[in-house]
Coordinates of C-alpha atoms and ligand atoms in Angstrom, one line a residue:
X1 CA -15.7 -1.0 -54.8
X2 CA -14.7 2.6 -54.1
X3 CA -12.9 2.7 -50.0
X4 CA -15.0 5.0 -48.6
X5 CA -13.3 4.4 -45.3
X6 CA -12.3 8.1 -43.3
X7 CA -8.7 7.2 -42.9
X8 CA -6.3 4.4 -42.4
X9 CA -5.1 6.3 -39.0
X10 CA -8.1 3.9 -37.0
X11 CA -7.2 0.5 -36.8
X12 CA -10.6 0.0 -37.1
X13 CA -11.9 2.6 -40.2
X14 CA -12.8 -0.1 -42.0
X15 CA -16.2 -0.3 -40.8
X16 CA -17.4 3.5 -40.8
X17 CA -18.5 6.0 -43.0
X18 CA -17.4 8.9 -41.4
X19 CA -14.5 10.2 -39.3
X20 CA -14.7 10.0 -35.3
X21 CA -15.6 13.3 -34.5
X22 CA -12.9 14.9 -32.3
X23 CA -15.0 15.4 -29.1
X24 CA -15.4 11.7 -29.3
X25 CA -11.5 11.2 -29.9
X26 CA -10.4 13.2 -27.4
X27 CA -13.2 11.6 -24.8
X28 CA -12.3 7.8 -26.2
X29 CA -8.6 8.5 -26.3
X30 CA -6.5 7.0 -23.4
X31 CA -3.1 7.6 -25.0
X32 CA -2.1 10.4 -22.5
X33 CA -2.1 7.8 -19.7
X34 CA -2.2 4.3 -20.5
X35 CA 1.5 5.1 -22.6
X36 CA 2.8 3.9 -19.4
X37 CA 2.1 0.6 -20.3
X38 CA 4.2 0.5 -23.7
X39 CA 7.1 -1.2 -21.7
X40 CA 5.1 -3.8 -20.5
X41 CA 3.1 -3.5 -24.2
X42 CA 6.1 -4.5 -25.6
X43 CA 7.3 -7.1 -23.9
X44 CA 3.6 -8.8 -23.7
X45 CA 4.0 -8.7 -28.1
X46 CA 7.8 -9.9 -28.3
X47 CA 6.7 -12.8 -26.4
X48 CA 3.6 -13.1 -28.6
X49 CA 5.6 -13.1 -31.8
X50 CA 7.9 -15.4 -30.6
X51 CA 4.9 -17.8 -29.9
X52 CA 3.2 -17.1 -33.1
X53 CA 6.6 -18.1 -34.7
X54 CA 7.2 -21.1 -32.9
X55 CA 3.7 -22.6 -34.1
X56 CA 4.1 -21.6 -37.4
X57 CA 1.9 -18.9 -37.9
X58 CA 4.7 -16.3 -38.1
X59 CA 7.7 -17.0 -40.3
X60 CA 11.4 -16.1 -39.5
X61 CA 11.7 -13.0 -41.5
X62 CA 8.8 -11.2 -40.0
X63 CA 9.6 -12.0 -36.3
X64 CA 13.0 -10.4 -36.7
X65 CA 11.8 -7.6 -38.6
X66 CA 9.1 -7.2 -35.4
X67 CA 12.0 -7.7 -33.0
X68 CA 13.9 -5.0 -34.7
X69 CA 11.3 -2.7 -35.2
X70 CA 10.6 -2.9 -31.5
X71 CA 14.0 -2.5 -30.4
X72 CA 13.9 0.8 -32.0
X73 CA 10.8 1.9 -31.0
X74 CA 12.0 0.7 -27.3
X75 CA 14.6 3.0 -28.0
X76 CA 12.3 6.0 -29.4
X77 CA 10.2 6.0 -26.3
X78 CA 13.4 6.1 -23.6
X79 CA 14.8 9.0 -25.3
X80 CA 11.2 10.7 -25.5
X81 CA 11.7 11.0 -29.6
X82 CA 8.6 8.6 -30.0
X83 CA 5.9 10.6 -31.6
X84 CA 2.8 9.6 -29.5
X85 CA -0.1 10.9 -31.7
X86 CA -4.2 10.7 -29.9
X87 CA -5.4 9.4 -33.3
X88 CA -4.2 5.9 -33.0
X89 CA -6.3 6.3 -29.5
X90 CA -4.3 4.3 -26.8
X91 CA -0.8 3.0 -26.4
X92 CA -1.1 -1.0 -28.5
X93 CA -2.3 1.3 -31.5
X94 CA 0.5 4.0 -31.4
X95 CA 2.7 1.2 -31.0
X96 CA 1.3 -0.9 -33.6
X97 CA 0.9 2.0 -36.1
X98 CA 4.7 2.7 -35.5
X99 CA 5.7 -0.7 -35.8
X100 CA 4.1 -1.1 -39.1
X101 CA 5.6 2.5 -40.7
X102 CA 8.9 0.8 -39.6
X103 CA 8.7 -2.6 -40.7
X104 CA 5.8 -2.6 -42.8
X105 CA 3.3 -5.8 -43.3
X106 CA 5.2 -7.9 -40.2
X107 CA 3.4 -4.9 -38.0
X108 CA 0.5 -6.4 -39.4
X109 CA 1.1 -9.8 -38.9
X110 CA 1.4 -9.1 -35.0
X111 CA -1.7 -9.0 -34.4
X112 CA -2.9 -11.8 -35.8
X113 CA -5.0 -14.4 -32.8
X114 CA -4.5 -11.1 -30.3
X115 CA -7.2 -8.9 -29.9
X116 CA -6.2 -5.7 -27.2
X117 CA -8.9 -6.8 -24.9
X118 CA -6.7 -9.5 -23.8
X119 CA -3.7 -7.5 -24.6
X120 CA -4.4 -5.0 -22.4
X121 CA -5.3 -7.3 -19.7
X122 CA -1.5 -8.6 -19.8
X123 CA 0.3 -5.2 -20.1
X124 CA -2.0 -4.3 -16.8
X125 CA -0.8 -7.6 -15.0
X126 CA 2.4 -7.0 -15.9
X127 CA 3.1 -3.6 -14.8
X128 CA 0.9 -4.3 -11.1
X129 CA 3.4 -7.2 -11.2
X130 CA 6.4 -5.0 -11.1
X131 CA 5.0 -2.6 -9.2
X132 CA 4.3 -5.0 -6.6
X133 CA 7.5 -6.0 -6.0
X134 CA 9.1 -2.4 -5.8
X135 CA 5.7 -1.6 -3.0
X136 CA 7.0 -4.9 -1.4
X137 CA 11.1 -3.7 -1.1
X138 CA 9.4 -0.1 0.3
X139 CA 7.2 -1.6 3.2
X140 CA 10.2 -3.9 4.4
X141 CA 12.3 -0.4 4.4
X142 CA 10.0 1.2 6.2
X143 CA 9.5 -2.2 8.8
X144 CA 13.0 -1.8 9.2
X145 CA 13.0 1.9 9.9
X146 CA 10.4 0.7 13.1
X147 CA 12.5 -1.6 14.4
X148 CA 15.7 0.3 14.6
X149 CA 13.2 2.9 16.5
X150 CA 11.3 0.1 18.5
X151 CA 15.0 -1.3 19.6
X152 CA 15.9 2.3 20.9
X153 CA 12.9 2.4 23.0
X154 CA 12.4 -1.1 24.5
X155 CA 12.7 0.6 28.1
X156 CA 11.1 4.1 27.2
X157 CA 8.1 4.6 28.8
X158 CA 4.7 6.5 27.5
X159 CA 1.4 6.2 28.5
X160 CA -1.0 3.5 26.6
X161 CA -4.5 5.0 25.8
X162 CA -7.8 3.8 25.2
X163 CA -10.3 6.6 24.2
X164 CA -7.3 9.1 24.1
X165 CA -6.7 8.6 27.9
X166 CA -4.9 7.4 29.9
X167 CA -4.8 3.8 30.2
X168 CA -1.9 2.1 31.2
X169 CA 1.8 2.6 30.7
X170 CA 3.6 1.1 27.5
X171 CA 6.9 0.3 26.0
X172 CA 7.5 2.9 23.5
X173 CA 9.3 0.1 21.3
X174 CA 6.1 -1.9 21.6
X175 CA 3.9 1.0 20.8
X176 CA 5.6 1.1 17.3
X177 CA 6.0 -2.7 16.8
X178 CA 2.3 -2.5 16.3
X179 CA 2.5 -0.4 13.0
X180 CA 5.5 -3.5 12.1
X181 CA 2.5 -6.2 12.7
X182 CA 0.1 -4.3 10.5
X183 CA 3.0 -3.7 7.3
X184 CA 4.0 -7.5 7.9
X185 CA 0.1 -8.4 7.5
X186 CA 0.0 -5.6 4.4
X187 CA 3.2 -6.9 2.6
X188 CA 1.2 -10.8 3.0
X189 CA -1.5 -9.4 1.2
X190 CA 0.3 -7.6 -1.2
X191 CA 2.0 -11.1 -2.1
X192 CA -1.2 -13.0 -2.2
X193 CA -2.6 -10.5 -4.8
X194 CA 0.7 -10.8 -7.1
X195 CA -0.1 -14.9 -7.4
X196 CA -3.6 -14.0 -8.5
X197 CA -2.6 -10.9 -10.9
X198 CA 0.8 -13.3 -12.1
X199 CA -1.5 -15.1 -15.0
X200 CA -1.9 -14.8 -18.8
X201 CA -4.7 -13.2 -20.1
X202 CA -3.3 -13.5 -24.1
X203 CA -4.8 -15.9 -26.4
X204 CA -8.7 -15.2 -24.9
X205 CA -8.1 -13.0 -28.0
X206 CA -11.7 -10.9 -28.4
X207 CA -13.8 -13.3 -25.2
X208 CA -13.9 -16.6 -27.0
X209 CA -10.5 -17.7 -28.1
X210 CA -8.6 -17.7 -31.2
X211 CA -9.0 -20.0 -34.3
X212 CA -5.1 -20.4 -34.3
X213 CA -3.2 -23.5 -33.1
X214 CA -1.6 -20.8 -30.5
X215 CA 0.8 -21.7 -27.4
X216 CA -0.7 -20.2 -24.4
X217 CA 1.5 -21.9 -21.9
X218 CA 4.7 -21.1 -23.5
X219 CA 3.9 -17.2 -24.1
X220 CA 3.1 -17.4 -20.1
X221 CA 6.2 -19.0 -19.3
X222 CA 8.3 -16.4 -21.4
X223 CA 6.7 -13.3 -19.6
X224 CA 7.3 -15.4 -16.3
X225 CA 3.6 -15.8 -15.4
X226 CA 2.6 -18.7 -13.3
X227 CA -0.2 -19.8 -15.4
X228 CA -2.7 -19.0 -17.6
X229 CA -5.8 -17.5 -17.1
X230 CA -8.2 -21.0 -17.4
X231 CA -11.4 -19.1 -18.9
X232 CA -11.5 -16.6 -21.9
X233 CA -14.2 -14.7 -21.1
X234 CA -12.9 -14.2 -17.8
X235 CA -9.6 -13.6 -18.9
X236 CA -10.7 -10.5 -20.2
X237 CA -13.1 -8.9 -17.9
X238 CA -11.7 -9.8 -14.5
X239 CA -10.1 -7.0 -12.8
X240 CA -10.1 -8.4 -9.7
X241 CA -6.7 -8.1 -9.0
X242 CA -6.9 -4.0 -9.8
X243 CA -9.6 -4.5 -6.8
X244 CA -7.2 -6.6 -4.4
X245 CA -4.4 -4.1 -4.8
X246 CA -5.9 -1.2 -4.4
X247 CA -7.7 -2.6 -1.4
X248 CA -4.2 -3.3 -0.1
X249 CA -2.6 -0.2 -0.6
X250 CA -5.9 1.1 0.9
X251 CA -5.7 -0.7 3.9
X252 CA -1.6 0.5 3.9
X253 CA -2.3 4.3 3.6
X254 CA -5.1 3.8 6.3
X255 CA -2.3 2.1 8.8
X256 CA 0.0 5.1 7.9
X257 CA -2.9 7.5 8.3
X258 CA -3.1 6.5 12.0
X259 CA 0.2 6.4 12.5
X260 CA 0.2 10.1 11.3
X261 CA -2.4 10.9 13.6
X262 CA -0.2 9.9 16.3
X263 CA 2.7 11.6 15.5
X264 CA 0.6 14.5 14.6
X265 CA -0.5 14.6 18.5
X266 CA 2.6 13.5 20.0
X267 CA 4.6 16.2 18.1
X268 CA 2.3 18.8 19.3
X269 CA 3.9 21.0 21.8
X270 CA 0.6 20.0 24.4
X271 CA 2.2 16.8 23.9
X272 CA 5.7 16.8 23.2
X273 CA 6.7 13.7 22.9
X274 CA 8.7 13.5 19.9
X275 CA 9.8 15.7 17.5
X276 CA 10.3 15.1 13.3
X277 CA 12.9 16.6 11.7
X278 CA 13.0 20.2 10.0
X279 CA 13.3 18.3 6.8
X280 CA 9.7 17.2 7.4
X281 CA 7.9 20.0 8.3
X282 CA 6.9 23.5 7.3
X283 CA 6.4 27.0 8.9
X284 CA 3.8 29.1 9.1
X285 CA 3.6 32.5 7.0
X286 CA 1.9 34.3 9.7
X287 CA 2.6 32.4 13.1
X288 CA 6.3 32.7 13.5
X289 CA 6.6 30.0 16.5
X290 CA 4.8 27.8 14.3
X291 CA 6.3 24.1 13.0
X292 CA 3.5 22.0 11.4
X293 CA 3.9 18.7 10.8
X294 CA 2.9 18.6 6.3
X295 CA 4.0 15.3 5.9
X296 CA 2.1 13.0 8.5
X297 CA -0.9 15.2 7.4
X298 CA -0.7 14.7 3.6
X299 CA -0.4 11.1 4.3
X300 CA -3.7 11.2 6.3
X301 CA -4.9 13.0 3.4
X302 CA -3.7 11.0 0.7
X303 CA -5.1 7.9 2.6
X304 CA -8.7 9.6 1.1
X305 CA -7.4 9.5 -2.0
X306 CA -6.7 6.2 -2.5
X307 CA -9.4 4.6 -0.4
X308 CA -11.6 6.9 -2.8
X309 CA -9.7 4.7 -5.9
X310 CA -10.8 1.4 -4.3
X311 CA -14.6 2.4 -4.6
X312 CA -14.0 3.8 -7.9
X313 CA -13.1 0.6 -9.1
X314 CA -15.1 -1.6 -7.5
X315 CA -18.0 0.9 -8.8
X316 CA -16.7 0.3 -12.8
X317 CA -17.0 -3.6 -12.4
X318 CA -19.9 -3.6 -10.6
X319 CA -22.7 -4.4 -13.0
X320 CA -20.7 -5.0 -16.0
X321 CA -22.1 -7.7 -18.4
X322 CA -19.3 -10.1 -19.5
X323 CA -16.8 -10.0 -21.2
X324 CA -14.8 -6.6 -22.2
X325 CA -16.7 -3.6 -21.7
X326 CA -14.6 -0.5 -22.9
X327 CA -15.6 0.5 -19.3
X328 CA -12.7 -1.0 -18.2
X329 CA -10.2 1.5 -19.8
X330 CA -11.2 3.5 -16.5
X331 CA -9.4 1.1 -14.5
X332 CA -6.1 2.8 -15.3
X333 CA -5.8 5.8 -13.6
X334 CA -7.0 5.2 -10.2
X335 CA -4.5 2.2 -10.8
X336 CA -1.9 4.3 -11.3
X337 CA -2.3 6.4 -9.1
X338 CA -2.7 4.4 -6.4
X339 CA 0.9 2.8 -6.8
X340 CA 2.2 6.1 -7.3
X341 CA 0.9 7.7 -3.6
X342 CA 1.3 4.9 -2.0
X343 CA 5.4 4.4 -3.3
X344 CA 6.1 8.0 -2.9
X345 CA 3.9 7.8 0.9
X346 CA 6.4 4.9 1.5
X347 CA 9.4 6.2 0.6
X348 CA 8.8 9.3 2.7
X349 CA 7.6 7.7 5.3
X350 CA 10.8 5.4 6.2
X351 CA 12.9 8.3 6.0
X352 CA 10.6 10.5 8.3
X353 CA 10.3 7.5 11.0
X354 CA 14.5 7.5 10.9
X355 CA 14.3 11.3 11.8
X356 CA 12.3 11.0 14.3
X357 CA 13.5 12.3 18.2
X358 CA 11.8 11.0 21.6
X359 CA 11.2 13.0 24.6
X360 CA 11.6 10.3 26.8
X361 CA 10.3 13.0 30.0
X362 CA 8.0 13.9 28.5
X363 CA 6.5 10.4 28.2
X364 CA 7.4 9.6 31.4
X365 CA 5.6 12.6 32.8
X366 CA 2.2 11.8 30.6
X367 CA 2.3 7.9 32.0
X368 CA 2.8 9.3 36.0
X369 CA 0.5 12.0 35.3
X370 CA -2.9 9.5 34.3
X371 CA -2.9 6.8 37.2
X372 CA -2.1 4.3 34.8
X373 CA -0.6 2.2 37.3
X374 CA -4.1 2.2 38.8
X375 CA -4.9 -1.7 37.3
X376 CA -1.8 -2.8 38.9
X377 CA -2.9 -1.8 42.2
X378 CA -6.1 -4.1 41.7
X379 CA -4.5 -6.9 40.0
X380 CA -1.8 -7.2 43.5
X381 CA -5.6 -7.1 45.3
X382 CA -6.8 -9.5 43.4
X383 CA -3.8 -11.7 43.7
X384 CA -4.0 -11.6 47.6
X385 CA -7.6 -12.8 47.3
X386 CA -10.0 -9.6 46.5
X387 CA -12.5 -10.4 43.9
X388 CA -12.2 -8.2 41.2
X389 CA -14.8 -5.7 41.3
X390 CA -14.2 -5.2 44.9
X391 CA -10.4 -4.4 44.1
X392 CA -11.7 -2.5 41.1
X393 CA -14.0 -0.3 43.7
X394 CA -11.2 0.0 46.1
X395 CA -8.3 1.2 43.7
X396 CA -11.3 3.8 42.0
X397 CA -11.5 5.5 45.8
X398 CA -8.1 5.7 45.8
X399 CA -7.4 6.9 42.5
X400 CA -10.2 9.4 43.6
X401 CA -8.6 10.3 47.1
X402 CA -5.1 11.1 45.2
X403 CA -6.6 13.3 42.6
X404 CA -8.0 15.6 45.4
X405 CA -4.2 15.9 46.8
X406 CA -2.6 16.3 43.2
X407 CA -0.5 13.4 43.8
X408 CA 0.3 9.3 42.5
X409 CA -0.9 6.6 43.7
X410 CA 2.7 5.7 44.2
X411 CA 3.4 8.8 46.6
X412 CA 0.5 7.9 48.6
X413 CA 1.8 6.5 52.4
X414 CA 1.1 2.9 53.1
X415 CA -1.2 4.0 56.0
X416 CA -2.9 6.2 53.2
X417 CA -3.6 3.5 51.1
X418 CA -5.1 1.0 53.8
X419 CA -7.2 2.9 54.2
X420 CA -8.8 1.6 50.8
X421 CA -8.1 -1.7 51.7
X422 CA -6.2 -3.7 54.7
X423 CA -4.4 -5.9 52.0
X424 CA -1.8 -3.4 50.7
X425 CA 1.5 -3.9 52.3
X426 CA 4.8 -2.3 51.7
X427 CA 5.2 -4.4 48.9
X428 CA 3.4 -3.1 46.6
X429 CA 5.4 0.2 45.9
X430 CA 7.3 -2.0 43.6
X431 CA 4.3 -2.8 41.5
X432 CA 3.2 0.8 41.7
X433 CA 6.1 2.0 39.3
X434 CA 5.7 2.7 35.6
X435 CA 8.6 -0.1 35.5
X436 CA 6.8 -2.6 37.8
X437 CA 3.9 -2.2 36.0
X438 CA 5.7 -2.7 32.2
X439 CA 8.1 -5.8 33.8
X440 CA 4.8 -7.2 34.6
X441 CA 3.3 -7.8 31.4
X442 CA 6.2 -10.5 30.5
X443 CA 4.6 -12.8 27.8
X444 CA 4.5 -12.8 24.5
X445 CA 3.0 -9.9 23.2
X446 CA 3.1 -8.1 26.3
X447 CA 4.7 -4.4 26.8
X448 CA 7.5 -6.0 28.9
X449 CA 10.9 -4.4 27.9
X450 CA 12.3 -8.2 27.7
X451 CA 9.4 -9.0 25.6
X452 CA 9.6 -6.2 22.9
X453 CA 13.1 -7.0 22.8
X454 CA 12.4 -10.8 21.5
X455 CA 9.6 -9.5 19.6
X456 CA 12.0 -7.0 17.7
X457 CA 14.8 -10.2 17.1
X458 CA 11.6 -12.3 15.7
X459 CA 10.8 -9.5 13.5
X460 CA 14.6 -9.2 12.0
X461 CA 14.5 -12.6 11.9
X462 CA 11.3 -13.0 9.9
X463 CA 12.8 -9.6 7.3
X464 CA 15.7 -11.7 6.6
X465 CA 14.1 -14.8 5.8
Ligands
LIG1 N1 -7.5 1.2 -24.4 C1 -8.3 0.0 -24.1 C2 -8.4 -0.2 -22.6 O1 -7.7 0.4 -21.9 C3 -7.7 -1.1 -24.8 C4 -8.7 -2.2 -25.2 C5 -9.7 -1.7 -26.2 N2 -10.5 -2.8 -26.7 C6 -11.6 -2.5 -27.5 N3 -12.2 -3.5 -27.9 N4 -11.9 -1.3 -27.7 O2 -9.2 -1.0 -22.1

C-alpha cells in the first residue's frame, strides 16, 4: 500500500491524510516553553532505558547507543547548538526526533511501554522537585535576613496598630518576627507539597498501563522518587501538586505583599520610619525630591500575578474528564512562571530587608504620640480591683482630657489623673512608659524585649536544625 502519510516529521503522521495546517502547529505547539523540561526530559528517559534494559526489553547495544546519543544531545542543548524545530511540537518529540537522527532505531526503541502523557507528568514532577528545593534555601535566606533585623531591634520601640491606628506599642524585633512565623509556616507547606509531587508517574503509559513486564519501582528509585504513583489513570491527570505549589507560592507573595505595604508606609516621609537603600528604589523624572520605593511595590504587584496563576490552574482541571486531556499542556506556563517571580521576589527580597535602616525616633515619637499606653492604664485599674469596663470608661475620659491639652497620659500630674479615678497612685508612671508597657507583655509570644529575644534564639535554633 502506497504511504500516503504528510511526513515522517509528526510522530504521529501515520494516522492522517493531510499535513497539520500551520495555524494549528503553531497553536498545538508547546516547544517554545515546555524545552525547559528537556533536562528533566532526559533524565526521566535514561532512567527509563535503563529499566527497559534491566527487564529485558532493551538489549545492551541499544541502551548505550541511547546513553550516548543523549549525552550529546545533553551537550547540544548547554551550548545552545541544539536545533529546536516547532514541527516535532514539544520538547519529548524534538528530543526523540534528535535522538533517533543520532542513533537511529535505538531512538525508536525508547519509547517503547512510555507514552508522553505519563512522561510529561515525570519531567513536570521533577523540575517542581528541584525547584522546590532552591524556593526552600531562598525563604530560609530571607528568615535569616528577619532575624538579624528582629535581633537589632528587640528594645526599639514603634507603635502596634489595629485599623491603621494606634494601638499599643511593639517591639520592633517582634513586629518582624511575624513575617519569620508566616515563611516558617510557607517553607512547611512547600515541603509537604514536594512528598506529594516526589512520585512516579512513568509506566501509566497512555491511562491504563503497559503490556510490558516493566519495573516501576526501580525507575522511581533511580530518579530518587519516594514512590510510585499507585493509580494509572491518575498518574496522568492529577495535577494537584501544580495546584498545591502555586497555592504556596501564592500564599508567600501575599505575605511579602503585606510586608511591602508596610514598608511602603513606614518609608514614607509622613512616616519615616525606616529607610531602604538607594539600591532599591527609583526617582522620579519630574519630582526631583522624590524616592519611590519600586521594589516593595512590584512585589505587591507581582503577588496578583501569581495568585492570578493559582486560579488559572485550578480553572484547567476543573471539569476535566479523566485521564489526559491535552488541556493540561496549559499547566506549564503559569507553572513556570510562578517559580520564577516568586525566586527572583525572594532573592530580592532578603537582600532589600539587609539594607534596610530604622528611625528609631521616629518610632518612638508615633508610639507617644497615639496613647497607646492607654490599656496599660486600665489594666493597673483593673488589677487594684476596677471591673473592666469601668477602668475602660475611666482611662477613655482621660485619654479624652489629655488630647484637649496636647499632652501624654504619662505627662499628666497624679492629681490630674485622680481625678479619673482615686485608684491611681504614683506608681503607675512606671507602667505609663512605652518600656513599662512592652516589659509587661513577658510571655511567650508577647512584645516583651526579653521575649523577642528567646523567640529570635528559637528561631535560629529551629534554621539550624
Ligand atoms: N506537550 C504535551 C503536554 O505538555 C505532552 C503530552 C502530549 N500527549 C498527548 N497525548 N498529546 O501535556
Amino acid at each position: 500500500m502506497q504511504d500516503k502519510s504528510p511526513s515522517a516529521a509528526q510522530a504521529w503522521s501515520g494516522r492522517f491524510n493531510e499535513p497539520v495546517s500551520d495555524l494549528v502547529k503553531r497553536y498545538t505547539a508547546s516547544i517554545h516553553f515546555d524545552r525547559r523540561l528537556a533536562e528533566f526530559d532526559i533524565q526521566g528517559s535514561l532512567a527509563h532505558a535503563d529499566m527497559l534494559h534491566a527487564v529485558g526489553i532493551l538489549k545492551i547495544d541499544d541502551l548505550s547507543s541511547i546513553r550516548k546519543g543523549m549525552q550529546q544531545i545533553q551537550e547540544e542543548i548547554r551550548s545552545g547548538q541544539f536545533g529546536w524545530s516547532i514541527d516535532a511540537e514539544d520538547v519529548h518529540l524534538n528530543i526523540e526526533k534528535r535522538l533517533t537522527e543520532l542513533v537511529g532505531d535505538a531512538g525508536k526503541r525508547l519509547h517503547t511501554a512510555r507514552s508522553r502523557n505519563d512522561q510529561v507528568a515525570t519531567d513536570i514532577r521533577l523540575w517542581l522537585r528541584s525547584e522546590i528545593d532552591a524556593l526552600s534555601a531562598l525563604i530560609r535566606n530571607l528568615q535569616i535576613a528577619l532575624l538579624d533585623l528582629a535581633e537589632q531591634h528587640s528594645d526599639t520601640v514603634m507603635p502596634g496598630f489595629t485599623h491603621l491606628q494606634v494601638a499599643q506599642p511593639i517591639s520592633f524585633g517582634h513586629h518582624l518576627m511575624a513575617y519569620f512565623e508566616m515563611l516558617k509556616r510557607d517553607s512547611e507547606r512547600l515541603s509537604d507539597c514536594r512528598k506529594r509531587a516526589n512520585r512516579l508517574p512513568l509506566g501509566a503509559a497512555a491511562l491504563a498501563g503497559t503490556s510490558y513486564p516493566i519495573d516501576r519501582e526501580m525507575v522511581a528509585r533511580e530518579l530518587g522518587f519516594d514512590g510510585v504513583c499507585e493509580n494509572s489513570l491518575d498518574a496522568v491527570s492529577d495535577r494537584d501538586f501544580a495546584i498545591e505549589f502555586t497555592a504556596g507560592a501564592a500564599l508567600i507573595m501575599t505575605h511579602l505583599s503585606r510586608l511591602s505595604e508596610e514598608l511602603i508606609l513606614w518609608m514614607s516621609p509622613c512616616f519615616g520610619f525606616i529607610d531602604i537603600a538607594d539600591r532599591f528604589c527609583t526617582g522620579s523624572s519630574i519630582m526631583p525630591q522624590k524616592k519611590n520605593p519600586d521594589v516593595p511595590e512590584l512585589v505587591r504587584g507581582k503577588t496578583g500575578r501569581v495568585n492570578g496563576h493559582l486560579v488559572a490552574l485550578l480553572t484547567l482541571m476543573k471539569s476535566q474528564p479523566l485521564a489526559y486531556n491535552k488541556d493540561n499542556q496549559e499547566d506549564k506556563e503559569p507553572l513556570f512562571d510562578t517559580a520564577d517571580t516568586l525566586n527572583a521576589t525572594l532573592r530580592i527580597y532578603a537582600e532589600m530587608i539587609s539594607g534596610i535602616t530604622v528611625n528609631k525616633d521616629a518610632m518612638r515619637q508615633a508610639a507617644f504620640q497615639g496613647y497607646a499606653t492607654a490599656t496599660d492604664l486600665a489594666d493597673y485599674l483593673v488589677k487594684k480591683g476596677l471591673p473592666f469596663r469601668d477602668a475602660h470608661e475611666a482611662v477613655a475620659r482621660a485619654v479624652r482630657y489629655a488630647e484637649s491639652r496636647k499632652c501624654d497620659l504619662s505627662e499628666l500630674t497624679l492629681a490630674q489623673l485622680c481625678e479619673f479615678s482615686p485608684l491611681i497612685a504614683n506608681d503607675i508612671f512606671d507602667v505609663l512608659t512605652l518600656e513599662g508597657s512592652l516589659n509587661s507583655r513577658n510571655h511567650t509570644g508577647g512584645t516583651a524585649p526579653e521575649q523577642v529575644r528567646k523567640a529570635i534564639q528559637r528561631a535560629r535554633k529551629s534554621l539550624s536544625a
